[in-house]
C-alpha positions as a LaTeX table, in Angstrom:
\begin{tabular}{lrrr}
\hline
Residue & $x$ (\AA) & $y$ (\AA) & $z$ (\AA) \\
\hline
Unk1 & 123.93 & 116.12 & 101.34 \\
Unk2 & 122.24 & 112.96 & 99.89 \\
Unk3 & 120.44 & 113.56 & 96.36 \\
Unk4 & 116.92 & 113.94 & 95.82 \\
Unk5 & 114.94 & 112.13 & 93.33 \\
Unk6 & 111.85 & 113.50 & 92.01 \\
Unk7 & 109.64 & 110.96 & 90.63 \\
Unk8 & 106.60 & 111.84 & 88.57 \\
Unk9 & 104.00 & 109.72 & 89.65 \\
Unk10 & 101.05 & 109.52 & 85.86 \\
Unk11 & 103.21 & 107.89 & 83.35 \\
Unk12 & 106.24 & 107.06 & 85.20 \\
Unk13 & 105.45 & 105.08 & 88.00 \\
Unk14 & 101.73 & 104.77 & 87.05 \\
Unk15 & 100.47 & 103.28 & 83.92 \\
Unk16 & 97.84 & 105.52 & 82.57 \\
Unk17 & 96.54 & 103.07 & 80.55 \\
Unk18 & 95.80 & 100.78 & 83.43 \\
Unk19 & 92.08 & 101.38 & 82.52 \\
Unk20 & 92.73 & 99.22 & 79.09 \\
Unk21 & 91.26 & 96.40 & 80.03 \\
Unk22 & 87.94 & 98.00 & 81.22 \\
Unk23 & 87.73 & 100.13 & 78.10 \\
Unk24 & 88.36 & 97.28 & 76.17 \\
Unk25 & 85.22 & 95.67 & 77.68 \\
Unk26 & 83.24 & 98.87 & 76.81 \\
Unk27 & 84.50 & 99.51 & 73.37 \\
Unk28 & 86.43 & 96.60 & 71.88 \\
Unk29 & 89.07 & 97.07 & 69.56 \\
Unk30 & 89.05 & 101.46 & 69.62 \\
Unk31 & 90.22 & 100.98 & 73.51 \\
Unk32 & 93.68 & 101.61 & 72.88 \\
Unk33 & 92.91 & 104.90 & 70.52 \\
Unk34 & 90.28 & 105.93 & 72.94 \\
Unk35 & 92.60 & 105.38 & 76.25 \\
Unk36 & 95.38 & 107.47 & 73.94 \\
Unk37 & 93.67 & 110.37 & 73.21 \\
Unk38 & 91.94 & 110.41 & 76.74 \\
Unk39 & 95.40 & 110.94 & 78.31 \\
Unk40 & 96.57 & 113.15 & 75.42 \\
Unk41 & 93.99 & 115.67 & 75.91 \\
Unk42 & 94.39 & 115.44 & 79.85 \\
Unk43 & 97.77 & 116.51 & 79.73 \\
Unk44 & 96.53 & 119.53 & 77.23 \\
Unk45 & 94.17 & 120.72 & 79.66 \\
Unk46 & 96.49 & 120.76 & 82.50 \\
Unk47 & 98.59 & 123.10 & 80.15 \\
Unk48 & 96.19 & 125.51 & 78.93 \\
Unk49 & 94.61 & 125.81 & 82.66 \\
Unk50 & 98.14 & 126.54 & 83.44 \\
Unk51 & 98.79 & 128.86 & 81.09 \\
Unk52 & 94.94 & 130.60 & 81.35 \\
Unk53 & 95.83 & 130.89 & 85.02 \\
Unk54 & 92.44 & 128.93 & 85.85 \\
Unk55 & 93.08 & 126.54 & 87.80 \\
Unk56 & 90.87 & 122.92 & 88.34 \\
Unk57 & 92.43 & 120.43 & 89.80 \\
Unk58 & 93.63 & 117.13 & 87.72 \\
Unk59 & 91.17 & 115.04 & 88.55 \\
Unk60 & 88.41 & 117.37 & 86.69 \\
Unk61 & 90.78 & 117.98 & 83.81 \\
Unk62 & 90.71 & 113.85 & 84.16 \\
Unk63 & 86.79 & 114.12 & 83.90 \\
Unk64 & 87.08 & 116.73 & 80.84 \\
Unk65 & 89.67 & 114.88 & 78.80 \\
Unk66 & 87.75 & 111.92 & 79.10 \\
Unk67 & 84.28 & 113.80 & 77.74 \\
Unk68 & 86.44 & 114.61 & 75.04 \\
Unk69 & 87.70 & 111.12 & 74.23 \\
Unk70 & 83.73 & 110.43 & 74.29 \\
Unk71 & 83.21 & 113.20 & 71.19 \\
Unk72 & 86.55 & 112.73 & 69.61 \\
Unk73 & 85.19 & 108.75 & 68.98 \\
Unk74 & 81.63 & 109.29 & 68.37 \\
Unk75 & 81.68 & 106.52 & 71.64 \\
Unk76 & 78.25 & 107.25 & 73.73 \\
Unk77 & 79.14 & 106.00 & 77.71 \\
Unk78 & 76.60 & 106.10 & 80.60 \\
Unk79 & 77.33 & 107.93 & 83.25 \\
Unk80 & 77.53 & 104.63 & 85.09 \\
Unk81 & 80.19 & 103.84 & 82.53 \\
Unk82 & 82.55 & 107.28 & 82.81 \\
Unk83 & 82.44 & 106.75 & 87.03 \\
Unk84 & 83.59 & 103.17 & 86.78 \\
Unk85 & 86.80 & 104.62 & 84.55 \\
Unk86 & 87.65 & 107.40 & 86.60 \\
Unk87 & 87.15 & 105.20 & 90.06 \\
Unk88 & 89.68 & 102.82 & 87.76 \\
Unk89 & 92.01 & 105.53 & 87.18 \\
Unk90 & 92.43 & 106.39 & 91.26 \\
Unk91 & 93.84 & 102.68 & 91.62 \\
Unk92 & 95.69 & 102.55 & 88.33 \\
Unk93 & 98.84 & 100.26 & 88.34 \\
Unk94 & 102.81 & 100.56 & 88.20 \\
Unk95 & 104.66 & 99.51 & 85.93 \\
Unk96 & 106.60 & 96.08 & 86.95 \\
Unk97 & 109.91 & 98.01 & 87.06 \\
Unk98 & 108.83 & 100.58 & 89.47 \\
Unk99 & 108.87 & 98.75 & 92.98 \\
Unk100 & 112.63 & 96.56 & 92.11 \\
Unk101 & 113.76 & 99.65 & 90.92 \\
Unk102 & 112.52 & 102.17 & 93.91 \\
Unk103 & 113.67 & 99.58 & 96.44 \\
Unk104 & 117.21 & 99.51 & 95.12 \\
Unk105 & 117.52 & 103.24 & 94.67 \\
Unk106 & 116.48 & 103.26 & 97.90 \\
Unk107 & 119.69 & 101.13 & 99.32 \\
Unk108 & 121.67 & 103.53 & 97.78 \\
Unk109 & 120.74 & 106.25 & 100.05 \\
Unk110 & 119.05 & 108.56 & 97.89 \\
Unk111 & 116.28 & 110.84 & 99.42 \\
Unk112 & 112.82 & 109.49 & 97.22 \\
Unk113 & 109.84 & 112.04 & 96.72 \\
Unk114 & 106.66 & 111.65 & 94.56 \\
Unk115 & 106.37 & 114.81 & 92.64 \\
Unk116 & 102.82 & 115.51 & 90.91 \\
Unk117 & 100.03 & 117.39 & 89.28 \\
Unk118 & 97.55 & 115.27 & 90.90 \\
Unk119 & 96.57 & 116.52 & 94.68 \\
Unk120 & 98.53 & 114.62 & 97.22 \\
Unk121 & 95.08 & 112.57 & 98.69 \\
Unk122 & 95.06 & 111.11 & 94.94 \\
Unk123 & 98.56 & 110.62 & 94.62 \\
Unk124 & 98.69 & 109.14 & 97.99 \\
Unk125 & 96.10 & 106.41 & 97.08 \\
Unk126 & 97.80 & 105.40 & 94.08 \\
Unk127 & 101.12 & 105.38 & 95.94 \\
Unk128 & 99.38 & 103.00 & 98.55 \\
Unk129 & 97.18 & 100.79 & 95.80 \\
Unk130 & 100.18 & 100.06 & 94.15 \\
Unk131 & 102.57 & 99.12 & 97.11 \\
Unk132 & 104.88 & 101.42 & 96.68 \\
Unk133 & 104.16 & 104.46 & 99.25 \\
Unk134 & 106.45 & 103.46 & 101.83 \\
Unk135 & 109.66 & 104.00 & 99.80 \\
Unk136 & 108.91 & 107.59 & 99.54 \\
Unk137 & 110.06 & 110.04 & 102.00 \\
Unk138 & 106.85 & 112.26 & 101.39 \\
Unk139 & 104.86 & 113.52 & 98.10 \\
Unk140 & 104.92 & 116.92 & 96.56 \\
Unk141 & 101.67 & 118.31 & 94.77 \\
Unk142 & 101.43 & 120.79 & 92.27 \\
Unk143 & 97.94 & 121.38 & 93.57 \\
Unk144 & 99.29 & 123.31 & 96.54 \\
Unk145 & 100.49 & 126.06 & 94.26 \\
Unk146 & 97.29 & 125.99 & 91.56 \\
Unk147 & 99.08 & 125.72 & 88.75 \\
Unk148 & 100.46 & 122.56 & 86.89 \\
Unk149 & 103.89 & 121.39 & 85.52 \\
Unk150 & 106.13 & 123.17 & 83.80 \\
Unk151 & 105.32 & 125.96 & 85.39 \\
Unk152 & 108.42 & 127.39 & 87.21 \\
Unk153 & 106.87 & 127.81 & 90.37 \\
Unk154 & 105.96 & 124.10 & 90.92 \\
Unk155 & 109.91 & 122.93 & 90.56 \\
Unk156 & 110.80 & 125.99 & 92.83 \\
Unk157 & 107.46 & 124.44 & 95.70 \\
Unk158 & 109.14 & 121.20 & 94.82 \\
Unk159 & 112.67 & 122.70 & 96.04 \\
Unk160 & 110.99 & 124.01 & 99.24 \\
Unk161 & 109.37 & 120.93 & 100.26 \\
Unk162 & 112.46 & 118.65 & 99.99 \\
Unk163 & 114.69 & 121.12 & 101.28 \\
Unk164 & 117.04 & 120.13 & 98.13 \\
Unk165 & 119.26 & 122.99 & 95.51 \\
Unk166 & 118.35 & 122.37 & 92.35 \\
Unk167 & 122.08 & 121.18 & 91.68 \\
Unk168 & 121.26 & 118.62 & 93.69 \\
Unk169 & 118.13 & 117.33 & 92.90 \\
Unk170 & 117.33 & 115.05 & 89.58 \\
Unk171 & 113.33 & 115.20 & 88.28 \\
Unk172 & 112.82 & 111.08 & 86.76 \\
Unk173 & 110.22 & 111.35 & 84.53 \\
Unk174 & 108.75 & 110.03 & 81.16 \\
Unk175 & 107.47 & 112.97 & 79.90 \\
Unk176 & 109.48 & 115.02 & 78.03 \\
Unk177 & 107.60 & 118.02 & 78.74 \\
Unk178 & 108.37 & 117.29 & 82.46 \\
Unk179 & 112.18 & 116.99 & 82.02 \\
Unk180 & 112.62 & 120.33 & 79.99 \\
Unk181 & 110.74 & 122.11 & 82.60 \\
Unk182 & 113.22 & 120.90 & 85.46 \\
Unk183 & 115.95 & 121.28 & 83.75 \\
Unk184 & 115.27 & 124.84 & 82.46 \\
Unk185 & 114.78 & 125.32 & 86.60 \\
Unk186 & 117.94 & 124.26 & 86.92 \\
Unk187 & 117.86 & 120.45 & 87.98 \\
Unk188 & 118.86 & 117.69 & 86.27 \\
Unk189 & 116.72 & 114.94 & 84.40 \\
Unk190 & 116.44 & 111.59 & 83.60 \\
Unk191 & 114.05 & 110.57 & 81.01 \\
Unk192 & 112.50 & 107.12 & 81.25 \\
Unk193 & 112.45 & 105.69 & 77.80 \\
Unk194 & 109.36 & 103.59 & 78.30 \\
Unk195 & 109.29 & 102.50 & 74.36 \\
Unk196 & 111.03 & 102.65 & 71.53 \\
Unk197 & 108.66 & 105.02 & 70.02 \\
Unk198 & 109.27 & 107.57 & 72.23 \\
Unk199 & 110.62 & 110.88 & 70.89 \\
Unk200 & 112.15 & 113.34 & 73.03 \\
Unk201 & 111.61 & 117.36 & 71.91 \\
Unk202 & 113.94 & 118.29 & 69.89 \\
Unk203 & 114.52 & 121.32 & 71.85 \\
Unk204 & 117.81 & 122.72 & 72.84 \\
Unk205 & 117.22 & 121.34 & 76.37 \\
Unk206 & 118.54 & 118.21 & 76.22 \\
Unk207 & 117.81 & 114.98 & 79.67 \\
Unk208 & 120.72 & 114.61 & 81.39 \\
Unk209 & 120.58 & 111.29 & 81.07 \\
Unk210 & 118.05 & 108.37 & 79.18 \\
Unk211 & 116.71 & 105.56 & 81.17 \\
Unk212 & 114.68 & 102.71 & 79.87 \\
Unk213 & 112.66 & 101.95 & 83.26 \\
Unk214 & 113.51 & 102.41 & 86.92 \\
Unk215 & 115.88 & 99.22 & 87.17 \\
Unk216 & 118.32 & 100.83 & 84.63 \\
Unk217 & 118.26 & 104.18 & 86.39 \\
Unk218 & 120.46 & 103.39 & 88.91 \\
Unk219 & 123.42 & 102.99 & 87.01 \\
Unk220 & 122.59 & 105.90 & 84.62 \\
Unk221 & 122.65 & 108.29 & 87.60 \\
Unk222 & 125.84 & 106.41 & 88.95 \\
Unk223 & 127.17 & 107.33 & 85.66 \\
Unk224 & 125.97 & 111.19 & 86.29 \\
Unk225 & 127.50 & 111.49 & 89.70 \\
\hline
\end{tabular}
């Protein structure tokens, strides 16, 4: 049975902070702080609607987070402004390692999934903005079970839709929260290492294995085989 990969799509294949440049030209030099907290406190959402058991879908805890951002920096934006960042954020970028890297997992005969807590008509867009759709065998949203990663339930949906055992299935993503949550499902992870700065949990659940983008992965799972 070939092995599944898992990719999570915001952070991993995406770069959140694709809206930079536009924030820049709203804000100036507080962009980067601003764009930081924004995707900080959309991440906390998605958690605590999670845990509350009342569900939105990621695109309003999107919305929310970014209100937030708006309070947390004393930073007044129209509404003109906050629709032109969120439009932004539905064709947000890859990184430049994704597509070299997808396209040479891909020789290797591994089965490739998106995997996501965005609904699969977003995911799909960004999938298709950033020329990368084609190399995946299909995308799994956590929206179909409404409830958001970690949550146990979306790694078992995730299971079901690929047809894959967890033994045999690896979740690649860059945030940490992501990887414990597979792994304490019983898959394996690979952490992308996207900077040096980057601190896993120190938890007693552990990634399988450490990449630094997508182009190193292959040999790190080669090495895990």
């Amino acid at each position: 049975m070939a092995t599944t990969l898992a990719f999570d799509v915001y952070g991993t294949l995406i770069n959140t902070h694709g809206v930079l440049t536009l924030l820049e030209d709203m804000m100036g030099d507080n962009a980067q702080n601003f764009s930081n907290t924004w995707r900080e406190k959309q991440l906390e959402y998605s958690f605590r609607r999670g845990l509350m058991q009342n569900y939105i879908p990621f695109s309003l805890c999107t919305k929310q987070a970014l209100d937030y951002a708006c309070l947390a920096h004393k930073t007044q934006l129209s509404d003109d402004q906050k629709r032109q960042l969120l439009e932004q954020y539905k064709i947000l970028p890859a990184f430049d390692d994704v597509k070299k890297g997808l396209e040479q997992l891909k020789t290797q005969n591994y089965r490739l999934f998106a995997f996501s807590n965005g609904a699969a008509d977003a995911v799909n867009q960004l999938l298709e903005t950033a020329g990368i759709s084609e190399l995946f065998e299909g995308v799994v949203s956590a929206d179909d079970m409404k409830t958001f990663k970690p949550n146990p339930g979306v790694y078992s949906h995730l299971l079901r839709e690929t047809n894959s055992t967890g033994a045999n299935t690896w979740l690649i993503s860059s945030n940490p929260f992501d990887i414990t949550g597979a792994i304490s499902h019983g898959m394996r992870g690979a952490w992308i290492k996207r900077s040096e700065d980057s601190i896993f949990d120190p938890w007693e659940i552990q990634p399988t294995t450490v990449a630094t983008d997508l182009v190193d992965l292959e040999n790190k799972l080669e090495e895990n085989n």
